[in-house]
Coordinates of C-alpha atoms in Angstrom, one line a residue:
M1 CA -56.0 -88.7 153.8
P2 CA -57.7 -85.9 155.8
D3 CA -60.4 -88.2 157.2
D4 CA -57.8 -90.1 159.3
L5 CA -55.5 -87.1 160.1
L6 CA -56.3 -87.2 163.8
Q7 CA -55.8 -91.0 163.9
R8 CA -52.0 -90.6 163.3
R9 CA -49.7 -90.6 166.3
L10 CA -47.8 -87.5 165.1
V11 CA -49.1 -84.5 163.1
V12 CA -46.5 -81.8 162.2
V13 CA -47.7 -78.3 161.4
T14 CA -45.4 -76.0 159.5
G15 CA -45.2 -73.3 156.9
K16 CA -43.7 -69.9 156.2
G17 CA -43.3 -67.7 159.3
G18 CA -46.3 -65.5 160.0
V19 CA -48.9 -67.6 158.2
G20 CA -50.7 -68.8 161.4
K21 CA -49.4 -72.3 161.8
S22 CA -49.7 -72.0 165.6
T23 CA -53.4 -71.2 165.1
V24 CA -53.9 -74.2 162.9
A25 CA -52.1 -76.4 165.4
A26 CA -54.4 -75.1 168.2
A27 CA -57.5 -75.8 166.1
L28 CA -56.3 -79.3 165.3
G29 CA -55.8 -79.9 169.0
V30 CA -59.3 -78.7 169.8
L31 CA -60.7 -81.1 167.1
A32 CA -58.7 -84.0 168.5
A33 CA -60.0 -83.4 172.0
R34 CA -63.6 -83.1 170.7
A35 CA -63.1 -86.4 168.9
G36 CA -62.2 -88.1 172.2
R37 CA -58.5 -88.2 171.7
R38 CA -56.0 -87.5 174.5
A39 CA -53.8 -85.0 172.6
V40 CA -50.8 -82.9 173.3
I41 CA -49.5 -79.8 171.4
A42 CA -45.7 -79.5 171.5
E43 CA -44.0 -76.2 170.8
V44 CA -40.2 -76.0 170.3
G45 CA -37.9 -73.5 171.9
R46 CA -39.8 -72.7 175.1
R47 CA -42.5 -70.9 173.1
G48 CA -46.0 -70.5 174.4
D49 CA -47.9 -69.1 171.4
V50 CA -50.4 -72.0 171.3
L51 CA -50.8 -72.1 175.1
E52 CA -51.7 -68.4 175.3
T53 CA -54.2 -68.7 172.4
L54 CA -56.0 -71.6 174.1
L55 CA -56.2 -70.3 177.6
P56 CA -58.9 -67.9 178.9
P57 CA -57.8 -64.2 179.2
A58 CA -57.9 -64.4 183.0
D59 CA -55.8 -67.5 183.3
P60 CA -52.5 -66.7 185.1
L61 CA -50.5 -68.9 182.7
R62 CA -51.1 -66.4 179.9
A63 CA -48.9 -63.9 181.8
G64 CA -46.3 -66.5 182.8
G65 CA -47.7 -67.2 186.2
D66 CA -47.5 -70.6 188.0
R67 CA -44.1 -71.3 186.3
T68 CA -41.1 -72.2 188.3
E69 CA -37.3 -72.2 187.6
E70 CA -37.6 -76.0 187.3
D71 CA -39.8 -75.6 184.2
G72 CA -36.6 -74.9 182.2
D73 CA -35.1 -78.3 183.3
L74 CA -38.3 -80.4 183.0
F75 CA -41.1 -80.8 180.5
V76 CA -44.3 -79.5 182.0
E77 CA -47.3 -81.1 180.3
R78 CA -50.2 -78.8 181.2
A79 CA -53.9 -79.6 180.6
V80 CA -55.7 -77.0 178.5
P81 CA -59.5 -76.7 178.8
V82 CA -61.6 -77.5 175.8
A83 CA -65.3 -76.9 176.2
G84 CA -67.5 -79.9 175.6
A85 CA -64.6 -82.2 174.7
A86 CA -64.9 -86.0 175.1
G87 CA -61.1 -86.2 175.2
S88 CA -58.4 -83.9 176.6
L89 CA -55.8 -81.5 175.3
H90 CA -52.4 -80.7 176.8
H91 CA -49.5 -78.5 176.0
V92 CA -45.7 -78.8 176.4
S93 CA -42.9 -76.5 175.4
I94 CA -39.7 -78.2 174.4
S95 CA -36.1 -77.0 174.7
P96 CA -33.2 -79.0 173.2
E97 CA -31.3 -78.4 176.5
A98 CA -33.9 -80.1 178.6
A99 CA -34.3 -82.8 175.9
L100 CA -30.5 -83.6 176.2
R101 CA -30.7 -83.8 180.0
E102 CA -33.7 -86.1 179.9
Y103 CA -32.0 -88.3 177.3
L104 CA -28.8 -88.5 179.4
R105 CA -30.7 -89.3 182.6
D106 CA -32.4 -92.1 180.7
Q107 CA -29.2 -93.5 179.2
L108 CA -26.6 -93.0 182.0
P109 CA -26.8 -94.9 185.4
I110 CA -25.4 -92.0 187.5
A111 CA -27.6 -88.9 187.6
A112 CA -24.7 -86.6 188.5
I113 CA -22.8 -87.5 185.4
A114 CA -25.9 -87.0 183.3
D115 CA -26.4 -83.5 184.8
L116 CA -22.7 -82.6 184.3
L117 CA -22.9 -83.7 180.6
G118 CA -26.1 -81.8 180.2
S119 CA -24.8 -78.6 181.6
G120 CA -25.0 -75.3 179.7
K121 CA -21.3 -75.2 178.7
V122 CA -21.2 -78.8 177.6
F123 CA -24.4 -78.4 175.6
T124 CA -23.2 -75.3 173.9
G125 CA -20.0 -77.0 172.9
L126 CA -21.8 -80.1 171.6
T127 CA -24.3 -78.3 169.5
A128 CA -21.6 -76.0 168.1
A129 CA -19.6 -79.0 167.0
T130 CA -22.5 -81.1 165.8
P131 CA -24.8 -79.4 163.3
G132 CA -28.4 -80.6 163.6
L133 CA -28.0 -81.9 167.2
R134 CA -30.4 -79.3 168.6
E135 CA -33.1 -80.4 166.1
L136 CA -32.5 -84.1 166.7
L137 CA -32.8 -83.6 170.5
A138 CA -36.0 -81.6 170.2
L139 CA -37.5 -84.0 167.8
G140 CA -36.5 -86.9 170.0
K141 CA -38.8 -85.5 172.7
V142 CA -41.6 -85.0 170.2
W143 CA -41.2 -88.7 169.2
E144 CA -41.3 -89.7 172.8
L145 CA -44.6 -87.8 173.3
A146 CA -46.1 -89.7 170.4
Q147 CA -45.2 -93.2 171.6
P148 CA -47.9 -95.6 173.0
V149 CA -45.4 -96.5 175.7
R150 CA -43.4 -93.5 177.0
R151 CA -39.8 -93.4 178.1
T152 CA -40.5 -90.7 180.8
P153 CA -41.1 -92.5 184.1
G154 CA -44.8 -92.3 185.2
A155 CA -45.9 -90.4 182.1
R156 CA -49.2 -91.2 180.6
P157 CA -49.2 -91.8 176.8
Y158 CA -51.1 -89.6 174.3
D159 CA -53.2 -90.7 171.4
L160 CA -51.8 -87.9 169.3
C161 CA -48.9 -85.4 169.4
I162 CA -49.3 -82.2 167.3
L163 CA -46.0 -80.5 166.7
D164 CA -46.2 -76.8 166.1
A165 CA -43.0 -76.9 164.2
P166 CA -40.6 -74.0 163.3
A167 CA -41.0 -72.2 160.0
S168 CA -40.3 -74.0 156.7
G169 CA -36.5 -74.0 156.4
H170 CA -35.9 -74.9 160.1
A171 CA -38.6 -77.5 160.0
T172 CA -37.0 -79.2 157.0
T173 CA -33.7 -79.3 158.9
M174 CA -35.4 -80.7 162.0
L175 CA -37.4 -83.4 160.2
G176 CA -34.3 -84.5 158.2
A177 CA -32.0 -84.6 161.3
P178 CA -32.9 -88.2 162.5
D179 CA -32.1 -89.8 159.1
Q180 CA -29.0 -87.6 158.8
F181 CA -27.6 -88.8 162.1
A182 CA -28.6 -92.4 161.5
R183 CA -26.6 -92.4 158.2
T184 CA -23.6 -90.5 159.7
A185 CA -23.2 -92.3 163.0
R186 CA -24.1 -95.7 161.6
V187 CA -23.7 -97.5 164.9
G188 CA -24.3 -96.6 168.6
P189 CA -27.3 -95.2 170.5
V190 CA -27.5 -92.0 168.5
A191 CA -27.6 -93.9 165.2
R192 CA -30.3 -96.3 166.6
Q193 CA -32.4 -93.4 168.0
G194 CA -32.1 -91.5 164.7
A195 CA -33.1 -94.5 162.7
T196 CA -36.1 -95.2 164.9
I197 CA -37.3 -91.6 164.7
A198 CA -36.7 -91.4 161.0
A199 CA -38.8 -94.6 160.5
T200 CA -41.7 -93.1 162.4
L201 CA -41.5 -89.8 160.4
A202 CA -41.5 -91.7 157.1
D203 CA -44.5 -93.9 158.0
P204 CA -47.7 -92.3 156.6
A205 CA -49.7 -94.5 159.0
Q206 CA -48.0 -92.8 162.0
T207 CA -47.0 -89.3 160.8
A208 CA -48.6 -86.6 158.7
V209 CA -47.4 -83.0 157.8
V210 CA -49.9 -80.2 157.5
V211 CA -48.5 -77.3 155.4
V212 CA -49.9 -73.9 156.2
A213 CA -49.9 -70.9 153.9
T214 CA -51.7 -67.6 153.4
A215 CA -53.2 -66.7 150.0
E216 CA -50.2 -64.6 149.0
E217 CA -47.5 -65.1 146.4
L218 CA -44.5 -65.8 148.6
P219 CA -46.2 -68.1 151.2
V220 CA -47.9 -70.1 148.4
S221 CA -44.5 -70.5 146.6
E222 CA -42.8 -71.6 149.8
A223 CA -45.6 -74.0 150.6
L224 CA -45.5 -75.6 147.2
E225 CA -41.7 -76.0 147.5
L226 CA -42.0 -77.3 151.0
E227 CA -44.4 -80.1 149.8
D228 CA -41.8 -81.2 147.3
T229 CA -38.9 -81.0 149.7
L230 CA -40.6 -82.9 152.6
G231 CA -42.2 -85.5 150.4
G232 CA -39.1 -86.0 148.2
R233 CA -35.7 -85.2 149.7
V234 CA -36.7 -85.6 153.4
G235 CA -39.2 -88.4 152.9
V236 CA -41.8 -87.2 155.4
P237 CA -45.5 -87.6 154.1
V238 CA -47.5 -84.4 153.6
A239 CA -51.2 -85.0 154.1
L240 CA -52.9 -81.6 153.9
G241 CA -52.6 -78.0 152.9
V242 CA -54.3 -75.2 154.9
V243 CA -54.7 -71.7 153.5
N244 CA -55.3 -69.4 156.5
G245 CA -56.7 -65.9 156.7
V246 CA -58.9 -66.0 153.6
L247 CA -61.1 -62.9 153.1
P248 CA -64.6 -63.2 151.7
D249 CA -64.7 -62.3 148.0
R250 CA -67.9 -60.3 147.8
F251 CA -67.6 -58.3 144.6
S252 CA -68.0 -59.0 140.9
G253 CA -65.6 -57.7 138.4
A254 CA -67.9 -54.8 137.5
E255 CA -68.3 -53.9 141.1
R256 CA -64.6 -53.9 141.6
D257 CA -64.2 -51.5 138.7
A258 CA -66.9 -49.2 140.2
L259 CA -65.1 -49.3 143.6
A260 CA -61.8 -48.4 142.0
A261 CA -63.4 -45.5 140.1
G262 CA -64.9 -44.1 143.3
A263 CA -62.1 -44.8 145.7
P264 CA -60.2 -41.5 145.2
H265 CA -63.3 -39.5 146.2
D266 CA -64.6 -41.4 149.3
A267 CA -62.8 -42.9 152.2
A268 CA -65.5 -45.7 152.7
I269 CA -65.3 -46.6 149.1
A270 CA -61.5 -46.6 149.2
A271 CA -61.6 -49.1 152.1
A272 CA -64.1 -51.3 150.2
D273 CA -61.9 -51.1 147.2
A274 CA -58.8 -52.2 149.1
H275 CA -60.7 -55.1 150.6
A276 CA -62.1 -56.1 147.2
R277 CA -58.6 -56.0 145.5
R278 CA -57.0 -58.0 148.3
A279 CA -59.8 -60.6 148.4
H280 CA -59.6 -61.0 144.6
D281 CA -55.9 -61.4 144.6
Q282 CA -56.2 -64.0 147.4
Q283 CA -58.6 -66.0 145.2
R284 CA -56.0 -66.1 142.4
Q285 CA -53.3 -67.3 144.8
L286 CA -55.6 -69.8 146.3
L287 CA -56.3 -71.2 142.9
R288 CA -52.6 -71.4 142.2
F289 CA -52.1 -73.3 145.4
R290 CA -54.8 -75.8 144.7
R291 CA -53.5 -76.4 141.2
G292 CA -49.9 -76.9 142.5
F293 CA -50.4 -78.8 145.8
R294 CA -50.9 -82.5 145.3
R295 CA -52.8 -83.1 148.6
P296 CA -56.2 -81.8 149.7
V297 CA -56.4 -78.1 150.6
V298 CA -58.8 -76.5 153.1
T299 CA -59.3 -72.9 153.9
L300 CA -59.7 -70.9 157.1
P301 CA -61.3 -67.4 157.2
A302 CA -59.5 -64.3 158.3
A303 CA -59.9 -63.9 162.1
P304 CA -62.0 -60.9 163.2
V305 CA -59.5 -60.0 166.0
L306 CA -55.7 -59.6 166.2
R307 CA -55.3 -61.6 169.4
L308 CA -57.1 -64.9 169.3
G309 CA -58.7 -66.5 172.4
P310 CA -60.3 -69.9 173.1
D311 CA -63.6 -68.9 171.5
D312 CA -61.9 -67.8 168.3
V313 CA -59.9 -71.0 168.1
A314 CA -63.1 -73.0 168.7
A315 CA -64.8 -71.2 165.7
L316 CA -61.7 -71.9 163.5
A317 CA -61.8 -75.6 164.6
D318 CA -65.4 -75.7 163.4
R319 CA -64.4 -74.4 160.0
L320 CA -61.4 -76.7 159.8
D321 CA -63.7 -79.6 160.6
Q322 CA -66.0 -78.6 157.8
G323 CA -63.1 -78.3 155.4
L324 CA -61.8 -81.8 156.3
R325 CA -65.3 -83.2 155.8
R326 CA -65.6 -81.6 152.3
A327 CA -62.1 -82.9 151.4
R328 CA -63.2 -86.4 152.5
S329 CA -66.4 -86.3 150.4
A330 CA -64.4 -85.0 147.4
A331 CA -61.9 -87.8 147.8
S332 CA -64.6 -90.5 148.1
G333 CA -66.3 -89.2 145.0
D334 CA -62.9 -88.9 143.2
V335 CA -63.4 -85.2 142.8
R336 CA -60.8 -82.5 143.7

């Protein structure tokens, strides 16, 4: 349920590309830090979308400063400031190559052999010959971040790991990879690791998926299909739907008709007409999503700026918190 979303060890945020899932992951991270949790947001593929959103404009990390060549070989867990937070928020970018090297160093007694097996040419050959290996390696690091006792020497555990996952199709492959490898390999360390990760993903007390959409036909269709796929074929629990970028629907039907009649004659009326039609269409798609999605749904407003900063994310976190509270009240009153 939404009221214990931040009490899980792992929250996966996914949805169709371009719907703002990184923004939702950032807002969840802010909420977790405010709630006193020690949280980390993990991005896959050496991305930094969330990090740049959460950092102040003058921070050198937004422009790639303070990063070394070693960062590609190590996982750099950076603290991110959250104003007034009782807890803390961190960020890490995950590459499958670095995940392989870390896994080999943990499993093999001789570091030089681990480094050789984790070299670029060997990695390329392994992943080409083993579909799903990249996803398993990346998810293995995410799993490690979510554990109360971490494998990484000297690393402090987190209360919560928020995975800013790839878009829907890739996320489905990634989340299904551990179980696939466990069933295919059957025995050995890869099978054991896959089975362990798969068990964590399937446990609703530990893992929850947040499906993000915008109030448009294709994103809504993809989100509804994603809920069925993850909850059914993949077996990973979906806990919440978030509809992002919702415009205020200010006009009645009669007012929309008047705007449409005046639009050809006045640029300001034409702009209001375009807003009114889009907002009305969003409400139809939002209703469709609420009817088809089996879990609670909350909405976030359209951002007033194209490039979000910490203040914008904080405001969205406030709205997300309000939506989660309403969903909790509706659930306790047995009302959708």
